[in-house]
Short mmCIF file of C-alpha atoms in Angstrom, two decimals:
data_model
loop_
_atom_site.label_atom_id
_atom_site.label_comp_id
_atom_site.label_asym_id
_atom_site.label_seq_id
_atom_site.Cartn_x
_atom_site.Cartn_y
_atom_site.Cartn_z
CA MET Y 1 21.34 -23.25 -4.95
CA ILE Y 2 21.01 -19.46 -4.87
CA HIS Y 3 17.80 -18.02 -3.43
CA PRO Y 4 16.65 -14.64 -4.82
CA ILE Y 5 15.04 -12.44 -2.16
CA ILE Y 6 13.54 -8.98 -1.68
CA CYS Y 7 14.15 -7.44 1.74
CA ASP Y 8 11.32 -5.22 2.98
CA CYS Y 9 12.48 -3.55 6.18
CA ASP Y 10 12.28 -0.62 8.61
CA PRO Y 11 15.88 -0.28 9.86
CA GLY Y 12 16.12 -0.63 12.95
CA HIS Y 13 19.19 -2.32 14.48
CA ASP Y 14 18.04 -5.88 13.90
CA ASP Y 15 16.85 -5.06 10.35
CA ALA Y 16 20.30 -3.62 9.62
CA ILE Y 17 21.99 -6.77 10.93
CA ALA Y 18 19.59 -8.90 8.86
CA LEU Y 19 20.64 -6.98 5.73
CA ILE Y 20 24.32 -7.35 6.62
CA LEU Y 21 23.82 -11.08 7.15
CA ALA Y 22 21.89 -11.53 3.88
CA LEU Y 23 24.49 -9.68 1.83
CA SER Y 24 27.35 -11.72 3.26
CA ARG Y 25 25.98 -15.00 1.91
CA LYS Y 26 26.56 -16.52 -1.51
CA GLU Y 27 23.38 -18.60 -1.07
CA LEU Y 28 21.22 -15.46 -1.21
CA ASP Y 29 20.77 -12.92 -3.99
CA VAL Y 30 19.23 -9.70 -2.69
CA LYS Y 31 17.34 -8.37 -5.70
CA ALA Y 32 15.95 -5.19 -4.09
CA VAL Y 33 15.43 -3.47 -0.75
CA THR Y 34 12.21 -1.68 0.11
CA THR Y 35 11.47 0.25 3.27
CA SER Y 36 8.44 0.80 5.45
CA ALA Y 37 7.70 3.07 8.37
CA GLY Y 38 7.82 1.25 11.69
CA ASN Y 39 10.89 1.35 13.89
CA GLN Y 40 11.24 4.99 12.86
CA THR Y 41 9.57 7.44 10.48
CA PRO Y 42 9.62 6.61 6.74
CA ASP Y 43 12.30 9.17 5.88
CA LYS Y 44 14.62 7.72 8.52
CA THR Y 45 14.09 4.07 7.66
CA LEU Y 46 14.80 4.81 3.98
CA ASN Y 47 17.92 6.77 4.90
CA ASN Y 48 19.07 3.95 7.17
CA ALA Y 49 18.71 1.33 4.44
CA LEU Y 50 20.76 3.54 2.10
CA ARG Y 51 23.39 4.07 4.82
CA ILE Y 52 23.75 0.33 5.45
CA LEU Y 53 24.10 -0.46 1.75
CA THR Y 54 26.62 2.38 1.43
CA LEU Y 55 28.60 0.86 4.30
CA LEU Y 56 28.55 -2.47 2.45
CA ASN Y 57 29.49 -0.83 -0.87
CA ARG Y 58 26.31 -2.21 -2.45
CA SER Y 59 24.96 0.75 -4.38
CA ASP Y 60 24.13 -1.76 -7.13
CA ILE Y 61 21.03 -2.82 -5.17
CA GLU Y 62 17.97 -0.71 -5.89
CA VAL Y 63 16.29 0.75 -2.80
CA ALA Y 64 12.80 2.22 -2.72
CA ALA Y 65 10.57 3.79 -0.11
CA GLY Y 66 7.21 2.14 0.49
CA ALA Y 67 4.10 3.22 2.34
CA ILE Y 68 4.48 6.11 4.77
CA LYS Y 69 1.81 4.86 7.17
CA PRO Y 70 -0.29 1.77 7.93
CA LEU Y 71 -3.29 0.91 5.75
CA ALA Y 72 -5.97 2.14 8.17
CA ARG Y 73 -4.20 3.56 11.23
CA GLU Y 74 -1.83 6.26 12.33
CA LEU Y 75 1.85 5.36 12.45
CA ILE Y 76 3.45 4.07 15.65
CA ILE Y 77 7.26 4.09 15.89
CA ALA Y 78 9.77 2.67 18.39
CA PRO Y 79 12.38 5.35 19.24
CA SER Y 80 12.75 3.91 22.75
CA VAL Y 81 14.28 0.80 21.16
CA HIS Y 82 16.22 2.17 18.19
CA GLY Y 83 16.99 5.78 19.10
CA GLU Y 84 16.37 9.07 17.36
CA SER Y 85 17.97 8.05 14.08
CA GLY Y 86 16.61 4.51 14.12
CA LEU Y 87 20.20 3.25 14.09
CA ASP Y 88 21.79 5.00 17.06
CA GLY Y 89 25.19 3.72 18.17
CA PRO Y 90 27.73 3.38 15.34
CA GLU Y 91 28.88 6.18 13.07
CA LEU Y 92 27.43 5.23 9.70
CA PRO Y 93 28.28 6.85 6.35
CA ASN Y 94 25.87 9.16 4.60
CA PRO Y 95 24.21 7.54 1.57
CA SER Y 96 26.42 7.48 -1.51
CA PHE Y 97 23.48 6.88 -3.85
CA ALA Y 98 19.85 7.87 -4.19
CA ALA Y 99 16.70 5.87 -3.73
CA SER Y 100 14.80 4.62 -6.76
CA SER Y 101 12.29 6.83 -8.52
CA LEU Y 102 9.84 3.94 -8.12
CA ASN Y 103 7.97 3.46 -4.88
CA GLY Y 104 8.56 0.29 -2.91
CA ILE Y 105 5.49 -1.53 -4.17
CA GLU Y 106 6.36 -0.71 -7.80
CA LEU Y 107 9.95 -1.86 -7.30
CA MET Y 108 8.84 -5.17 -5.80
CA ALA Y 109 6.41 -5.69 -8.68
CA LYS Y 110 9.05 -4.84 -11.30
CA THR Y 111 11.57 -7.17 -9.65
CA LEU Y 112 9.08 -10.04 -9.49
CA ARG Y 113 7.91 -9.49 -13.06
CA GLU Y 114 11.46 -9.51 -14.47
CA SER Y 115 12.69 -12.50 -12.50
CA PRO Y 116 12.94 -15.83 -14.34
CA GLU Y 117 12.24 -17.66 -11.08
CA PRO Y 118 10.01 -17.05 -8.04
CA ILE Y 119 11.41 -14.75 -5.35
CA SER Y 120 11.10 -14.98 -1.57
CA LEU Y 121 9.82 -11.82 0.13
CA VAL Y 122 11.48 -11.14 3.48
CA PRO Y 123 9.57 -8.47 5.43
CA THR Y 124 11.06 -7.55 8.81
CA GLY Y 125 8.81 -4.59 9.61
CA PRO Y 126 5.08 -3.94 9.44
CA LEU Y 127 3.47 -5.75 6.52
CA THR Y 128 1.97 -2.68 4.83
CA ASN Y 129 4.08 -2.88 1.67
CA ILE Y 130 3.51 -6.61 1.25
CA ALA Y 131 -0.26 -6.22 1.61
CA LEU Y 132 -0.30 -3.40 -0.95
CA LEU Y 133 1.76 -5.51 -3.36
CA LEU Y 134 -0.55 -8.51 -3.01
CA ASN Y 135 -3.70 -6.43 -3.51
CA THR Y 136 -2.34 -4.29 -6.36
CA TYR Y 137 -0.65 -7.03 -8.38
CA PRO Y 138 -2.59 -10.28 -7.92
CA GLU Y 139 -1.19 -11.53 -11.24
CA LEU Y 140 2.27 -11.64 -9.63
CA HIS Y 141 1.33 -13.98 -6.78
CA ASN Y 142 2.78 -16.92 -8.71
CA LYS Y 143 6.14 -15.13 -8.85
CA ILE Y 144 6.35 -15.14 -5.03
CA LYS Y 145 8.02 -18.30 -3.74
CA GLN Y 146 7.22 -17.59 -0.09
CA ILE Y 147 6.93 -14.82 2.49
CA VAL Y 148 9.44 -15.22 5.32
CA LEU Y 149 8.40 -12.63 7.88
CA MET Y 150 9.39 -11.45 11.30
CA GLY Y 151 6.28 -10.75 13.31
CA GLY Y 152 3.70 -12.08 15.70
CA ALA Y 153 3.80 -14.52 18.57
CA ALA Y 154 1.96 -17.60 19.70
CA GLY Y 155 2.47 -16.43 23.28
CA VAL Y 156 2.72 -12.98 24.81
CA GLY Y 157 3.44 -9.79 22.87
CA ASN Y 158 6.21 -7.23 23.25
CA TRP Y 159 4.33 -4.02 22.43
CA THR Y 160 1.08 -4.86 24.16
CA PRO Y 161 0.43 -7.90 26.36
CA ALA Y 162 -1.08 -9.64 23.33
CA ALA Y 163 0.70 -8.19 20.29
CA GLU Y 164 4.16 -8.10 18.75
CA PHE Y 165 5.21 -4.68 17.41
CA ASN Y 166 5.28 -5.32 13.64
CA ILE Y 167 1.80 -6.85 13.58
CA PHE Y 168 0.39 -4.29 16.03
CA VAL Y 169 1.51 -1.38 13.83
CA ASP Y 170 -0.59 -2.60 10.87
CA PRO Y 171 -2.87 -5.52 11.75
CA GLU Y 172 -5.03 -4.97 8.67
CA ALA Y 173 -1.99 -5.50 6.44
CA ALA Y 174 -1.03 -8.63 8.36
CA ASP Y 175 -4.58 -9.93 7.95
CA ILE Y 176 -4.29 -9.57 4.16
CA VAL Y 177 -0.93 -11.35 4.10
CA PHE Y 178 -2.01 -14.32 6.24
CA LYS Y 179 -5.19 -14.72 4.17
CA SER Y 180 -3.29 -14.58 0.86
CA GLY Y 181 -2.87 -18.34 0.44
CA LEU Y 182 0.85 -17.88 -0.25
CA PRO Y 183 3.44 -19.95 1.64
CA ILE Y 184 4.35 -18.10 4.85
CA VAL Y 185 7.13 -18.67 7.37
CA MET Y 186 6.45 -16.80 10.62
CA CYS Y 187 9.45 -15.90 12.77
CA GLY Y 188 7.61 -14.68 15.85
CA LEU Y 189 8.70 -13.83 19.35
CA ASP Y 190 8.51 -17.50 20.37
CA VAL Y 191 11.69 -18.11 18.38
CA THR Y 192 13.28 -14.65 18.16
CA HIS Y 193 13.40 -14.29 21.95
CA GLN Y 194 15.64 -17.36 21.86
CA ALA Y 195 17.99 -15.62 19.39
CA GLN Y 196 19.66 -13.68 22.15
CA ILE Y 197 23.10 -12.20 21.67
CA MET Y 198 25.06 -12.18 24.92
CA ASP Y 199 27.87 -9.84 25.99
CA GLU Y 200 30.46 -12.50 25.15
CA ASP Y 201 28.94 -12.89 21.66
CA ILE Y 202 29.30 -9.15 21.06
CA GLU Y 203 32.95 -9.35 22.07
CA ARG Y 204 33.42 -12.30 19.72
CA ILE Y 205 32.01 -10.15 16.91
CA ARG Y 206 34.12 -7.14 17.94
CA ALA Y 207 37.25 -9.29 17.62
CA ILE Y 208 36.60 -9.79 13.89
CA GLN Y 209 38.97 -7.47 12.07
CA ASN Y 210 36.76 -5.73 9.57
CA PRO Y 211 34.67 -2.53 9.73
CA ILE Y 212 31.37 -4.31 9.13
CA ALA Y 213 31.83 -6.54 12.18
CA GLN Y 214 32.82 -3.46 14.22
CA CYS Y 215 29.62 -1.74 13.11
CA VAL Y 216 27.53 -4.77 14.11
CA ALA Y 217 29.18 -4.85 17.54
CA GLU Y 218 28.35 -1.15 18.02
CA LEU Y 219 24.77 -1.69 16.85
CA LEU Y 220 24.46 -4.47 19.41
CA ASP Y 221 25.98 -2.32 22.16
CA PHE Y 222 23.14 0.18 21.69
CA PHE Y 223 20.45 -2.46 21.14
CA MET Y 224 21.45 -4.13 24.39
CA ILE Y 225 20.59 -1.02 26.43
CA TYR Y 226 16.83 -1.32 25.92
CA HIS Y 227 16.82 -5.06 26.54
CA ARG Y 228 18.68 -4.84 29.85
CA ASP Y 229 15.44 -3.70 31.51
CA PRO Y 230 14.75 -6.44 34.08
CA LYS Y 231 11.09 -6.64 33.07
CA TRP Y 232 12.05 -8.60 29.95
CA GLY Y 233 13.98 -11.30 31.78
CA PHE Y 234 16.61 -11.39 29.03
CA GLU Y 235 20.25 -12.29 29.50
CA GLY Y 236 21.10 -10.64 26.19
CA ALA Y 237 19.38 -8.86 23.31
CA PRO Y 238 17.07 -10.81 20.98
CA LEU Y 239 17.98 -10.50 17.32
CA HIS Y 240 14.49 -10.75 15.86
CA ASP Y 241 14.90 -9.90 12.19
CA PRO Y 242 18.05 -11.91 11.37
CA CYS Y 243 16.06 -15.05 12.18
CA THR Y 244 14.37 -14.68 8.78
CA ILE Y 245 17.71 -14.75 6.99
CA ALA Y 246 19.05 -17.55 9.18
CA TRP Y 247 15.98 -19.64 8.26
CA LEU Y 248 16.70 -19.15 4.56
CA ILE Y 249 20.36 -20.09 4.97
CA LYS Y 250 20.16 -22.84 7.57
CA PRO Y 251 16.60 -24.00 8.35
CA GLU Y 252 17.94 -26.94 10.34
CA LEU Y 253 18.67 -24.49 13.19
CA PHE Y 254 14.93 -24.14 13.82
CA GLU Y 255 11.99 -26.17 15.08
CA VAL Y 256 8.91 -25.53 12.97
CA GLN Y 257 5.22 -26.40 13.11
CA ASP Y 258 2.48 -25.92 10.51
CA CYS Y 259 -0.30 -23.83 12.09
CA PHE Y 260 -3.34 -21.80 11.20
CA VAL Y 261 -2.64 -18.16 12.07
CA SER Y 262 -5.27 -15.42 12.14
CA ILE Y 263 -4.93 -11.73 12.98
CA GLU Y 264 -7.06 -9.88 15.51
CA THR Y 265 -7.90 -6.45 14.08
CA LYS Y 266 -10.72 -5.34 16.40
CA GLY Y 267 -10.08 -6.61 19.91
CA GLU Y 268 -10.15 -4.07 22.72
CA TYR Y 269 -7.16 -5.69 24.42
CA THR Y 270 -5.90 -7.98 21.66
CA GLN Y 271 -5.54 -5.73 18.59
CA GLY Y 272 -2.64 -7.00 16.49
CA MET Y 273 -2.55 -10.41 18.15
CA THR Y 274 -1.53 -13.36 16.00
CA VAL Y 275 -3.91 -16.13 17.05
CA VAL Y 276 -1.92 -19.33 16.46
CA ASP Y 277 -3.82 -22.62 16.45
CA ARG Y 278 -0.90 -24.67 17.70
CA TYR Y 279 -3.02 -27.51 19.08
CA LEU Y 280 -5.45 -27.91 16.12
CA LEU Y 281 -8.38 -26.56 18.11
CA THR Y 282 -10.17 -25.26 15.01
CA ASP Y 283 -11.06 -26.84 11.69
CA LYS Y 284 -8.84 -24.35 9.83
CA GLN Y 285 -6.06 -25.70 7.65
CA PRO Y 286 -2.52 -24.44 8.41
CA ASN Y 287 -1.55 -21.29 6.52
CA ALA Y 288 1.95 -20.77 7.94
CA LYS Y 289 5.07 -22.51 9.10
CA VAL Y 290 5.58 -21.10 12.60
CA LEU Y 291 9.06 -21.24 14.12
CA PHE Y 292 9.14 -22.23 17.78
CA GLY Y 293 12.65 -23.49 18.59
CA LEU Y 294 16.19 -22.37 17.81
CA ASP Y 295 19.72 -23.66 18.23
CA ARG Y 296 21.00 -20.40 19.73
CA GLN Y 297 24.66 -21.28 19.55
CA GLY Y 298 24.29 -22.36 15.94
CA PHE Y 299 22.57 -19.03 15.19
CA VAL Y 300 25.40 -17.03 16.79
CA ASP Y 301 28.01 -19.14 14.99
CA LEU Y 302 26.25 -18.47 11.67
CA LEU Y 303 26.31 -14.71 12.31
CA VAL Y 304 29.98 -14.73 13.29
CA GLU Y 305 30.96 -16.91 10.33
CA SER Y 306 29.07 -14.60 7.98
CA LEU Y 307 30.72 -11.45 9.34
CA HIS Y 308 34.14 -12.98 8.62
CA ALA Y 309 33.14 -12.87 4.92
CA TYR Y 310 33.62 -9.08 5.00
CA THR Y 311 37.32 -9.43 5.91
CA LYS Y 312 39.43 -8.60 2.87
#
């Protein structure tokens, strides 16, 4: 069975690897790519999406720029993680094609409207574009199969003590998405911090004889620098965003629990926190499948296997 998806991203090293993974798989049909501000400024994230698709020779996929800032806040970016370009490390080609004349929300709506079957939305950045889509086109909710997102945490955050970066950047958008009533799969830090790529995994990828695998190895070389800070306690670098794609391809790699998730938009110390009712402490019905466990070796094997698909 082939799953049609729309990737909404803010590339970003792990977003780029998520795109590369998605486009390597026959099980997935990437219908469109939309970009948001987040890991870098909106002009850079759009350019990076176009550069990755140029690298993959996929100019057939329409790419559109979405919102340039969060719904109600000023933009926060993460150059300390992803560098000045947003994809520092490898030498990527300049875009060989232009972005769509539509904006990201219009492109998602058009793609949903024209699809004969429901489409999964896969946002791996702040949820601004998804919230705008849901509010602007309520008649298209039934064309959305599910929202498989990277964001949040049931435990500690990575941008503040309480909040994960994507949700912290636009908590109001996340609040709209989690209240939408649509099926949601939440790939939060609880699972993505288990998706660590070790030095030996990078060398395994580097040994694959194709330029896409070489690019991924170089992306990981740079991404590893930030995550070597001892404060994180990591052995490797966590590949957050590819967890969304891995879930779509091979959900048996994950441990999942149905939970009620709410978003803190006003807390002095907890703004952007995803409040996950893991122990059924409220009377709220679950609104998300929350991923908590991962077969790390299976995840790495999936990535390596998929990169071999680019060998001619």
